[in-house]
Short mmCIF file of C-alpha atoms in Angstrom, two decimals:
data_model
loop_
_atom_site.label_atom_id
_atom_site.label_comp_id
_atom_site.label_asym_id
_atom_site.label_seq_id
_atom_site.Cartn_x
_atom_site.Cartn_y
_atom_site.Cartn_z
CA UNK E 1 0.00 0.00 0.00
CA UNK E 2 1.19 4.12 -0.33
CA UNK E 3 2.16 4.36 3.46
CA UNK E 4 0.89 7.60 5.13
CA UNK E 5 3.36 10.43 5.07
CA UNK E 6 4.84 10.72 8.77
CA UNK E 7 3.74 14.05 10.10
CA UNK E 8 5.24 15.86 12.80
CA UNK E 9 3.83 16.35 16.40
CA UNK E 10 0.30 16.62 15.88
CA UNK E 11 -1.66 19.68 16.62
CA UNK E 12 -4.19 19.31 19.75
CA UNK E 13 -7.32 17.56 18.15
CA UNK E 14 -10.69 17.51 20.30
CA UNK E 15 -11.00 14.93 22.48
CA UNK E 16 -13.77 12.57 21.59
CA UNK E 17 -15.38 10.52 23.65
CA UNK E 18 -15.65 10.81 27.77
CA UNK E 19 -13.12 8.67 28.06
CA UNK E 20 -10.83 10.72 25.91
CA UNK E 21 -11.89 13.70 27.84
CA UNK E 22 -10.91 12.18 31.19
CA UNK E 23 -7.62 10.73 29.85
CA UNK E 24 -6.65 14.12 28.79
CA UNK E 25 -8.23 16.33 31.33
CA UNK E 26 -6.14 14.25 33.81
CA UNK E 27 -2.69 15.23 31.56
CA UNK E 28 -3.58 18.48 31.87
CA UNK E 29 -3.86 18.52 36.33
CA UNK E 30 -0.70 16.29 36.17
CA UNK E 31 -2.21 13.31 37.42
CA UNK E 32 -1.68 9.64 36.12
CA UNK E 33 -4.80 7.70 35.32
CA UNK E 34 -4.99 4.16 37.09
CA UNK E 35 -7.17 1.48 35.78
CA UNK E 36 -7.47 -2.60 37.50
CA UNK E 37 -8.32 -5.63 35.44
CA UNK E 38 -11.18 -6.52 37.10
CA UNK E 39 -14.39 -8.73 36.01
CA UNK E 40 -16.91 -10.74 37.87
CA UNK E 41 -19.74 -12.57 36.89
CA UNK E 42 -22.71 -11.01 38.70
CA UNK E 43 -24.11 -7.18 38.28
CA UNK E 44 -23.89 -6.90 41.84
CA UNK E 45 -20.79 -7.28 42.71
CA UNK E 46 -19.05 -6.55 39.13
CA UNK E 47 -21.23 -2.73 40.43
CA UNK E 48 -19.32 -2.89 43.34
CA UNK E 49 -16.18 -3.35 42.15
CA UNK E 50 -16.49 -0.06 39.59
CA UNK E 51 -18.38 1.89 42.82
CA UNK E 52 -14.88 1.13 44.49
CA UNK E 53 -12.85 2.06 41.96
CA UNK E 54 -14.24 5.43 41.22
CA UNK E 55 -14.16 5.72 45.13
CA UNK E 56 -10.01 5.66 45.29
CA UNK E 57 -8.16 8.43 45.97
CA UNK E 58 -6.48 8.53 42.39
CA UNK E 59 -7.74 9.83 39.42
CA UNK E 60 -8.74 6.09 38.10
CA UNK E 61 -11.29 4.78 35.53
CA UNK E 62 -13.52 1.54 35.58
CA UNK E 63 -13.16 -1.59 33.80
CA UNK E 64 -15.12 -4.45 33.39
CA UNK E 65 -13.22 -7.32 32.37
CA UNK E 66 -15.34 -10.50 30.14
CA UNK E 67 -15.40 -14.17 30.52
CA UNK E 68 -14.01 -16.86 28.73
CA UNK E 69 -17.66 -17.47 27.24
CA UNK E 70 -17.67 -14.50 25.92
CA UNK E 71 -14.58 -14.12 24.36
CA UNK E 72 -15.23 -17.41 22.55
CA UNK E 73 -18.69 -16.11 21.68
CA UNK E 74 -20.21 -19.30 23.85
CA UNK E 75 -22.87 -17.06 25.41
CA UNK E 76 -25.26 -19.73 25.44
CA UNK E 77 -22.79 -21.84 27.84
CA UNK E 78 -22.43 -18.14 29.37
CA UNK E 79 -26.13 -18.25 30.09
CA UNK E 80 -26.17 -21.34 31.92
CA UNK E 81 -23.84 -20.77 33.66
CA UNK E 82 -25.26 -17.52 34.99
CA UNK E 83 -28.91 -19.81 35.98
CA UNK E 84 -26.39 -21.75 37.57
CA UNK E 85 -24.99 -19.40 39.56
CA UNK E 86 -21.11 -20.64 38.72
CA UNK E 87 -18.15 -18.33 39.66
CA UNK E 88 -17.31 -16.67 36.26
CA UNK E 89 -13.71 -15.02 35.41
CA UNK E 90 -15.44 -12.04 34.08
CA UNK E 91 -19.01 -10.59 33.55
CA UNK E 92 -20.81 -12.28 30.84
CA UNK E 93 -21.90 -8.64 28.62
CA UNK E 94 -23.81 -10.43 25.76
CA UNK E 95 -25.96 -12.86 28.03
CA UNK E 96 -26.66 -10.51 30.50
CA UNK E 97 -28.30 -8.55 27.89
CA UNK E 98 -28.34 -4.88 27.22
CA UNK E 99 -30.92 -4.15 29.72
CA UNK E 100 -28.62 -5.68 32.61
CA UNK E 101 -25.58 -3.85 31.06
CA UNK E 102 -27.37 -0.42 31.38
CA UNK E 103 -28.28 -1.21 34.84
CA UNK E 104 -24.86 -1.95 35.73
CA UNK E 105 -23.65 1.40 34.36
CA UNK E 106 -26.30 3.88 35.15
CA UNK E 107 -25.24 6.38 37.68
CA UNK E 108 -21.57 5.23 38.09
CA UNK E 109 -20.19 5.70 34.40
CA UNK E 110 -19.78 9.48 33.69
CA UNK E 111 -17.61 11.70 32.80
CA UNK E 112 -15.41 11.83 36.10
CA UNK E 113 -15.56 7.90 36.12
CA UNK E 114 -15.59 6.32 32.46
CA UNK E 115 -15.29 2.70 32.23
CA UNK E 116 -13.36 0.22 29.45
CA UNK E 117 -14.58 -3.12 28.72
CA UNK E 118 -11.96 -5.75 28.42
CA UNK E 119 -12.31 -9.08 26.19
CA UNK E 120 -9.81 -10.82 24.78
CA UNK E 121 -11.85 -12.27 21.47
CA UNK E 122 -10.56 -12.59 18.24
CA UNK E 123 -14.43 -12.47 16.59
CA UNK E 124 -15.62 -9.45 18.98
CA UNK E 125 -18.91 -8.86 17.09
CA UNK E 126 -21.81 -9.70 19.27
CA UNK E 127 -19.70 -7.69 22.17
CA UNK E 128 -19.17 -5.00 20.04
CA UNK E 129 -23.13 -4.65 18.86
CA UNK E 130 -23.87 -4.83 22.74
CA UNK E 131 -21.63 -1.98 23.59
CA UNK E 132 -22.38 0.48 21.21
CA UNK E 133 -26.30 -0.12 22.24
CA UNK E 134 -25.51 0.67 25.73
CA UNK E 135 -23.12 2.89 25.32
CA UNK E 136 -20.06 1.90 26.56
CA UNK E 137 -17.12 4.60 26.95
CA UNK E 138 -14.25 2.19 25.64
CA UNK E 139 -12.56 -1.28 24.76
CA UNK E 140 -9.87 -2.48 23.39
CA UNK E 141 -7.67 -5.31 21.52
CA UNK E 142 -7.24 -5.64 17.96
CA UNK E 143 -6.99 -7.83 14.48
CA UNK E 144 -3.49 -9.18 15.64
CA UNK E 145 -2.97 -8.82 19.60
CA UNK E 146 -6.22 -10.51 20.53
CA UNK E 147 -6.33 -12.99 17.65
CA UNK E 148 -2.34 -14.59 17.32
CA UNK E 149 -1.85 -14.90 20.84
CA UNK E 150 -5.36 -16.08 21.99
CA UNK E 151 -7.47 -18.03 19.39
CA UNK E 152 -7.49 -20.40 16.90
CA UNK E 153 -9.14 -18.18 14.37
CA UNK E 154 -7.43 -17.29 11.33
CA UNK E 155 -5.46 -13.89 10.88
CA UNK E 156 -7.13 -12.59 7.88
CA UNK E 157 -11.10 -13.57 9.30
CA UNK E 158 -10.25 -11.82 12.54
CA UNK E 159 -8.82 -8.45 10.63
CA UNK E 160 -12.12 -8.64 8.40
CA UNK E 161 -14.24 -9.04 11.38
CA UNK E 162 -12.14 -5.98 13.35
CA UNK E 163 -12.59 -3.93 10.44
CA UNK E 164 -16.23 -4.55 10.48
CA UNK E 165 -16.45 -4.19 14.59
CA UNK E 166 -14.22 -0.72 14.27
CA UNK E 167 -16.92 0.39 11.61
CA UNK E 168 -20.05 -0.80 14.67
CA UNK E 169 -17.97 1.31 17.58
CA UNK E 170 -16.87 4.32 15.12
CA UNK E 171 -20.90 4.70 14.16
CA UNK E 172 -21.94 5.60 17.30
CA UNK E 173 -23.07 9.74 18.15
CA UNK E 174 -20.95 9.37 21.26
CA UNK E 175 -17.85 8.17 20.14
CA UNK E 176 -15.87 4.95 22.32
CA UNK E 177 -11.96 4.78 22.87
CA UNK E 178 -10.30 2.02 21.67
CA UNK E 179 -6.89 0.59 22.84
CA UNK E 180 -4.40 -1.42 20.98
CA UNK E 181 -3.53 -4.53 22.74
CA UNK E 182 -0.45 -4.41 20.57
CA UNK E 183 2.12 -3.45 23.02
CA UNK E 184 1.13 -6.22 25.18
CA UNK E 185 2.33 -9.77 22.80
CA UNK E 186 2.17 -12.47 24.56
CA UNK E 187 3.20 -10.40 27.81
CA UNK E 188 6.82 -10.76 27.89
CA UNK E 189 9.98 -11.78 25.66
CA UNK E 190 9.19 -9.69 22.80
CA UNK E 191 11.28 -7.32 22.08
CA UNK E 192 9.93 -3.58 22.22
CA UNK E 193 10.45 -2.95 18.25
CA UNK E 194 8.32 -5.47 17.48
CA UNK E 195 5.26 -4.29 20.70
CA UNK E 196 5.85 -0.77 18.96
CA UNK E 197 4.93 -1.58 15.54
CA UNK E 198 2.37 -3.67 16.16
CA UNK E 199 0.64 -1.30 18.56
CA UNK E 200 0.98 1.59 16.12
CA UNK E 201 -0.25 -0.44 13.32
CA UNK E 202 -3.18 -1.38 15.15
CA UNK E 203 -4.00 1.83 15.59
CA UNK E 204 -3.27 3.10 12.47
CA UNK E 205 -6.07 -0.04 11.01
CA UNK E 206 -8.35 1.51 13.88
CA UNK E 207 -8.18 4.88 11.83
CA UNK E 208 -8.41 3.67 8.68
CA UNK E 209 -12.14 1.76 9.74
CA UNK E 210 -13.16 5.26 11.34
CA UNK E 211 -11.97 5.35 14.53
CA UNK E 212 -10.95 8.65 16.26
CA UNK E 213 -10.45 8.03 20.02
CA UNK E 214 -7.25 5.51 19.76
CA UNK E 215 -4.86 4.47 22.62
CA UNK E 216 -1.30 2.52 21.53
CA UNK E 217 0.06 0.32 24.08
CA UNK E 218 3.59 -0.80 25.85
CA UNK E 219 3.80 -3.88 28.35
CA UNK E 220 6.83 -3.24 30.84
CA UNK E 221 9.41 -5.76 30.31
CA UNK E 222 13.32 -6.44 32.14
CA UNK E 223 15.31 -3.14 31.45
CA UNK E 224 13.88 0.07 33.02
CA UNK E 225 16.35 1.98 30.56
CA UNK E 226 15.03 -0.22 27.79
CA UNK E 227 11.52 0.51 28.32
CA UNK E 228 11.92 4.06 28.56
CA UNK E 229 13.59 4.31 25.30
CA UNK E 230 10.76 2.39 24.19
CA UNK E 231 7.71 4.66 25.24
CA UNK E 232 9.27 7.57 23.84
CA UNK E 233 9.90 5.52 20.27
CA UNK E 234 6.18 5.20 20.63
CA UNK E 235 5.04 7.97 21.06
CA UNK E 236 6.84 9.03 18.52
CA UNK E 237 5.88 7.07 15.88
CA UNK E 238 2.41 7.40 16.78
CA UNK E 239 2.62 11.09 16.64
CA UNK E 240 3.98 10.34 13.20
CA UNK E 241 1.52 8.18 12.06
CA UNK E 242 -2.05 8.28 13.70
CA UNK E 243 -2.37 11.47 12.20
CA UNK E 244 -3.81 15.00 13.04
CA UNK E 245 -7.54 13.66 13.30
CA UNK E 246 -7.25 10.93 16.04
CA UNK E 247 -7.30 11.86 19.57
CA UNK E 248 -4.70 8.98 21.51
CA UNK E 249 -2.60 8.55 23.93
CA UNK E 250 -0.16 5.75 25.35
CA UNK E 251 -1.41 3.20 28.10
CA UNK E 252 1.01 1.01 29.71
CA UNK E 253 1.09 -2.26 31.16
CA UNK E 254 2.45 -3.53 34.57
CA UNK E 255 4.01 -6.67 33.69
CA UNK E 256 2.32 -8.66 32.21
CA UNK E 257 4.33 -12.01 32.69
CA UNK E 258 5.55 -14.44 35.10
CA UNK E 259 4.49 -12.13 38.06
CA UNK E 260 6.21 -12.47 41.67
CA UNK E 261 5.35 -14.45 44.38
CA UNK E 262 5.65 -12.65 47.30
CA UNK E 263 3.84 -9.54 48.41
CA UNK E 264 7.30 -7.54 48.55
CA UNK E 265 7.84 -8.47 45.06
CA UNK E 266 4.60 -7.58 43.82
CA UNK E 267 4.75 -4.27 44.92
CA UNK E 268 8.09 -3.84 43.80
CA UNK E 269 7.28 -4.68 40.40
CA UNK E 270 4.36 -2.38 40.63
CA UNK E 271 6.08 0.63 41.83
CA UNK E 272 8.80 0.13 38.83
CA UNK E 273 5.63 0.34 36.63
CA UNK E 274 4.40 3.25 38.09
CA UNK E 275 7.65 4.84 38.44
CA UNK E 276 8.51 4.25 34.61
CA UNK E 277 4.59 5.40 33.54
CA UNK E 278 5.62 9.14 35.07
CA UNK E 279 9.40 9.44 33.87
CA UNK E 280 7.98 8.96 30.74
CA UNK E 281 5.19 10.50 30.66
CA UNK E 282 2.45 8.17 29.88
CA UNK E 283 -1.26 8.60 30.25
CA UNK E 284 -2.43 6.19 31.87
CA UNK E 285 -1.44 2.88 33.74
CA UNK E 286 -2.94 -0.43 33.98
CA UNK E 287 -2.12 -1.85 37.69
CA UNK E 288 -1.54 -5.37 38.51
CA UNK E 289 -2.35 -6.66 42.50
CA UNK E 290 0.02 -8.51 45.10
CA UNK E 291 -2.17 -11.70 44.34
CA UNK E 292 -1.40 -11.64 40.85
CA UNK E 293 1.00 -15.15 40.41
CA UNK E 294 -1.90 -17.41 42.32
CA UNK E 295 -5.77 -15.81 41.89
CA UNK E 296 -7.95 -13.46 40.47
CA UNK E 297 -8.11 -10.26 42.78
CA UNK E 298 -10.72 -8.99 44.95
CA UNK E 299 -12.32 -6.09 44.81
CA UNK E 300 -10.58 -4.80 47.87
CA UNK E 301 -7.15 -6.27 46.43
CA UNK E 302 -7.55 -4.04 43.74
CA UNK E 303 -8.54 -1.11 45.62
CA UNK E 304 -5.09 -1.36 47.33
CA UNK E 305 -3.18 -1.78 44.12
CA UNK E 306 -4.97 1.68 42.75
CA UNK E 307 -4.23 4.05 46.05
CA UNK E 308 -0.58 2.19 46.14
CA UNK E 309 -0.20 3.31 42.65
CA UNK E 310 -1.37 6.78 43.72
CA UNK E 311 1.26 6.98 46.31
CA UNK E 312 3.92 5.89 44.06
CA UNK E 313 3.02 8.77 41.81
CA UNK E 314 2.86 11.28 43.92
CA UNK E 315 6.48 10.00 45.16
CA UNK E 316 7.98 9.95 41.87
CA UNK E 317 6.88 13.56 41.14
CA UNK E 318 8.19 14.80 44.04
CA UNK E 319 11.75 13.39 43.55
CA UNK E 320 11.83 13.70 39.98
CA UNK E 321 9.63 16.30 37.99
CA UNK E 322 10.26 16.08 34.44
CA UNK E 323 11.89 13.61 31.76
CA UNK E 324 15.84 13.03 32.09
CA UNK E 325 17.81 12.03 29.17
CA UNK E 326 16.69 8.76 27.59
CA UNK E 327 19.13 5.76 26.10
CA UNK E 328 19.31 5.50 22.35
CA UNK E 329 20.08 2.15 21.51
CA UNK E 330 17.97 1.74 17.44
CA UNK E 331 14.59 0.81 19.12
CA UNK E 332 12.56 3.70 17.05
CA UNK E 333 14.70 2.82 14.17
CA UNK E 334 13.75 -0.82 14.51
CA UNK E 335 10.05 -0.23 15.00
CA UNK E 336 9.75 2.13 12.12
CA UNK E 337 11.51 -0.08 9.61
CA UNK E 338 8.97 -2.78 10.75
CA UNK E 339 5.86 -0.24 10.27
CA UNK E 340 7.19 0.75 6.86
CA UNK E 341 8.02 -2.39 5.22
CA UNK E 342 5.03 -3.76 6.43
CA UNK E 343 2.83 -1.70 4.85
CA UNK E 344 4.42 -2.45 1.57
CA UNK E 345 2.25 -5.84 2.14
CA UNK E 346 -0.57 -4.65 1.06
CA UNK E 347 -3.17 -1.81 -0.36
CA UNK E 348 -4.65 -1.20 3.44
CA UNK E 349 -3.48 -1.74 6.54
CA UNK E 350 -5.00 -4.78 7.33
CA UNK E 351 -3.92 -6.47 4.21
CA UNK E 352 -0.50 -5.43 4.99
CA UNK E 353 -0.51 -7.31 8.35
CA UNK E 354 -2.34 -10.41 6.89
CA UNK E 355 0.49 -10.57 4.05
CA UNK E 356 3.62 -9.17 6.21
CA UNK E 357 2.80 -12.06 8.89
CA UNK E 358 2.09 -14.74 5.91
CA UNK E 359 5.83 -14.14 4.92
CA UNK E 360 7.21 -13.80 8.28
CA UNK E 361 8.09 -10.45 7.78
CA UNK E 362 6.34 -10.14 11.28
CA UNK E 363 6.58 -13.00 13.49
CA UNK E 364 6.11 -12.56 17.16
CA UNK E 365 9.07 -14.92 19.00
CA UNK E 366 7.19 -17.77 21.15
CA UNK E 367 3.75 -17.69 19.43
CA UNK E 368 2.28 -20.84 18.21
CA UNK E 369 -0.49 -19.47 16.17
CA UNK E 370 -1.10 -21.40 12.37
CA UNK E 371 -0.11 -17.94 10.77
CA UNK E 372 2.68 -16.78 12.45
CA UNK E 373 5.36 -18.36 11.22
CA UNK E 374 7.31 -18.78 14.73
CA UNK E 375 10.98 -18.25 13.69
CA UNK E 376 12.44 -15.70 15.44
CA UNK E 377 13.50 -15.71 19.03
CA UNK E 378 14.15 -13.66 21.79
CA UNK E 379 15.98 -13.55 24.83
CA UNK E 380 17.18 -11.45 27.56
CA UNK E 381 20.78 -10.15 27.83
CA UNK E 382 23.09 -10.50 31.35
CA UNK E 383 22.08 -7.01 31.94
CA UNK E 384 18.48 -7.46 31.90
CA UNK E 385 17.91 -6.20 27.88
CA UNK E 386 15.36 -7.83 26.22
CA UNK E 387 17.15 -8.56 22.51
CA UNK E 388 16.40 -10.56 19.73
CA UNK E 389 18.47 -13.83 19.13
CA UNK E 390 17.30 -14.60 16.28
CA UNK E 391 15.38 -12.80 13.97
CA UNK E 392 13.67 -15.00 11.39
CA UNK E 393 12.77 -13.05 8.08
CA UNK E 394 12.17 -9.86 10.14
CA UNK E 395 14.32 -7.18 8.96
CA UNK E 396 15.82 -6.19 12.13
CA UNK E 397 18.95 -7.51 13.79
CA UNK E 398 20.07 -9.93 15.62
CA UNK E 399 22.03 -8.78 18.87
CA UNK E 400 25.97 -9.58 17.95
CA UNK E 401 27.65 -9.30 20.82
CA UNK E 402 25.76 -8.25 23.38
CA UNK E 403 25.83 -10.95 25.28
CA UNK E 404 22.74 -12.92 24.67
CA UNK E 405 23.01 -16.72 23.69
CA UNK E 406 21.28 -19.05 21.28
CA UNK E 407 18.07 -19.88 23.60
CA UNK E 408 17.83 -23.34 24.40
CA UNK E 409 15.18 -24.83 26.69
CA UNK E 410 16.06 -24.86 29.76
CA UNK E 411 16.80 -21.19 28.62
CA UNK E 412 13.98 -19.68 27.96
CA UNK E 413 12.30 -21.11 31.19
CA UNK E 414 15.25 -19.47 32.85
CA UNK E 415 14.19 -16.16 31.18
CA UNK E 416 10.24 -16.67 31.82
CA UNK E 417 11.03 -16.04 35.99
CA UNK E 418 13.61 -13.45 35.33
CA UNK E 419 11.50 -10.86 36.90
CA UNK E 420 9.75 -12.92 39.23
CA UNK E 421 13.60 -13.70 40.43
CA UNK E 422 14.41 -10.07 40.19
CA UNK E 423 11.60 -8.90 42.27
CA UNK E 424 10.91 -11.68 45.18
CA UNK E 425 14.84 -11.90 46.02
CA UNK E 426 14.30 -9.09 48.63
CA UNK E 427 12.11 -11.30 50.64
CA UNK E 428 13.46 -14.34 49.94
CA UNK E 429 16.91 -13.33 51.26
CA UNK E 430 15.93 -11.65 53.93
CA UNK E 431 13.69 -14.62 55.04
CA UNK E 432 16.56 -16.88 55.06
CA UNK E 433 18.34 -14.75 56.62
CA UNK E 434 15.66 -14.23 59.38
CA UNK E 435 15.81 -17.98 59.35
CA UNK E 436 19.49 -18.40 60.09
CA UNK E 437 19.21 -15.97 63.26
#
């Protein structure tokens, strides 16, 4: 396809959407925006849950997280289960039926307290028709990061059907947010190039189907240098090519992999994320709880997890107001090559995914899905940086001699608890040592 001309910063669009509004209204006081992942079955406690939220001291937003059901688009299994009364992982939109939706939103969704829906389907029509009708603030996901990673279905169904679901959200008066999942591959061991260009892509396919209220997305990985050189690439890039008409900004992700076990090392990991969301001067932050390596949360869990974050912030700010200087080490170099050869795949965006991943031009390291072609590799480097090994037919490099090895398998389990290592060794030590006295 002609690739869009890269633009420079883009002027200050409207924002559209309440969720939009929020997102940017909190920029503008200097305050983070904190969101959970939170979802249970019934309205009245998945109506608790948001009433809690929205009652933290931080400026946060709701989210309603869906079942497996759901995702799957199983809703009559979703319904039985609901007569049933079984224990859900998430709140079951499309059999509880507009009606119930509504009544789980009215008078706690505004415009000081929007709320995301979160899904994780590959075929997200019947969710999407449902939240348009009740007019839901925002989602997220896309044709790539919640098809490859999660589903069976094939990549170039599940870009026709996003291109037809982006068309359902973008026709609404009121229009909803919605957030690339493509910073967020398989939660850890890929490299940031690769999270970059998908996540911009994404969003630049969420454009082209009429979308205007667009967030691009970064998962936090090993290197706190590394992933600050890596939000700024993206917000470059997507300053460069979402265009003048698209209100969006950047949402990042507490880690998203092998979490720690302890409670020290949970918060430790969260307070890096937190830490690295303000020094680089994201938008908004999606937390992860203490509980995170055994359960799904509770509501008061993730309470704590939101006013920690808070804290955090308002610590960070005080010792550090303002960006420092930030390591250039290729990564926007990378991630742009990637964006621009990739659209050479096709006459549209979503073409150009279907055909870049059908020749392995993109190929996400780890990721067994029939149309990725699952050559390249990744691995993480004796100082923590998260480089590629191997890079199939990707045109990017591999890491010379940096230090990383050829990733065997004993390896890459090594490399799955790197940060769970990292982050519990605190309390492990100093429970042995407590142990020894």
């Amino acid at each position: 396809m002609k690739a869009v001309q890269p633009a420079g910063v883009p002027a200050i669009t409207p924002a559209f959407g309440r969720f939009s509004r929020f997102v940017r209204r909190s920029r503008e006081e200097g305050r983070l925006v904190v969101q959970p992942r939170m979802g249970f079955a019934d309205t009245a406690t998945m109506r608790r849950g948001l009433e809690a939220v929205r009652a933290v001291r931080a400026a946060s937003v709701g989210t309603v997280t869906v079942d497996s059901y759901t995702r799957v688009n199983d809703h009559a299994s979703a319904r039985r289960a609901l007569e049933r009364g079984d224990d859900l992982n998430g709140y079951p939109v499309v059999a509880h039926g507009e009606e119930e939706t509504r009544r789980l939103l009215a008078g706690v969704a505004d415009d000081d307290f929007p709320v995301q829906f979160r899904h994780g389907s590959a075929l997200p029509r019947d969710l999407f028709g449902t939240l348009a009708r009740v007019g839901a603030d925002a989602t997220e996901g896309g044709p790539v990061s919640y098809c490859l990673p999660y589903s069976r279905v094939p990549l170039p169904q599940a870009t026709a059907a996003w291109a037809e679901c982006c068309r359902i959200l973008a026709d609404r008066p009121e229009p909803m947010h919605l957030e690339s999942f493509g910073g967020c591959m398989l939660g850890q061991l890929c490299p940031p190039s690769l999270l970059i260009a998908l996540s911009v892509l994404e969003g630049m396919f969420f454009r082209e189907h009429g979308m205007r209220s667009i967030s691009v997305s970064y998962a936090q990985q090993t290197s706190p240098q590394q992933d600050l050189e890596a939000l700024a690439a993206l917000r470059r890039l997507a300053a460069q090519w979402l265009g003048d008409d698209v209100d969006w900004h950047v949402v990042l992700y507490t880690y998203m992999g092998v979490f720690p076990r302890t409670p020290v090392g949970a918060y430790r990991m969260l307070e890096d994320s937190v830490r690295l969301a303000v020094r680089s001067g994201t938008e908004r932050l999606i937390v992860k709880t203490a509980v995170e390596a055994y359960r799904i949360p509770t509501i008061e869990e993730n309470v704590d997890a939101l006013e920690f974050a808070a804290a955090v912030e308002a610590d960070e700010r005080r010792r550090a107001p303002g960006a420092g200087p930030v390591q250039q080490t290729g990564i926007y170099e990378e991630a742009l090559r990637l964006i621009t050869s990739t659209l050479r795949f096709g006459d549209d965006v979503g073409s150009a995914l279907v055909g870049a991943f059908a020749h392995g031009h993109l190929d996400v390291p780890y990721c067994l899905h029939q149309d990725n072609a699952n050559r390249s590799r990744a691995a993480i480097d004796p100082r923590g940086t998260l480089r590629w090994s191997h890079p199939g037919a990707m045109p990017v490099a591999a890491s010379g001699g940096h230090g990383t090895a050829e990733v065997t398998a004993r390896s890459l389990i090594d490399m799955l608890g790197y940060n769970e290592r990292r982050f519990d060794r605190e309390e492990l030590v100093g429970a042995a040592v407590r142990g020894m006295l």
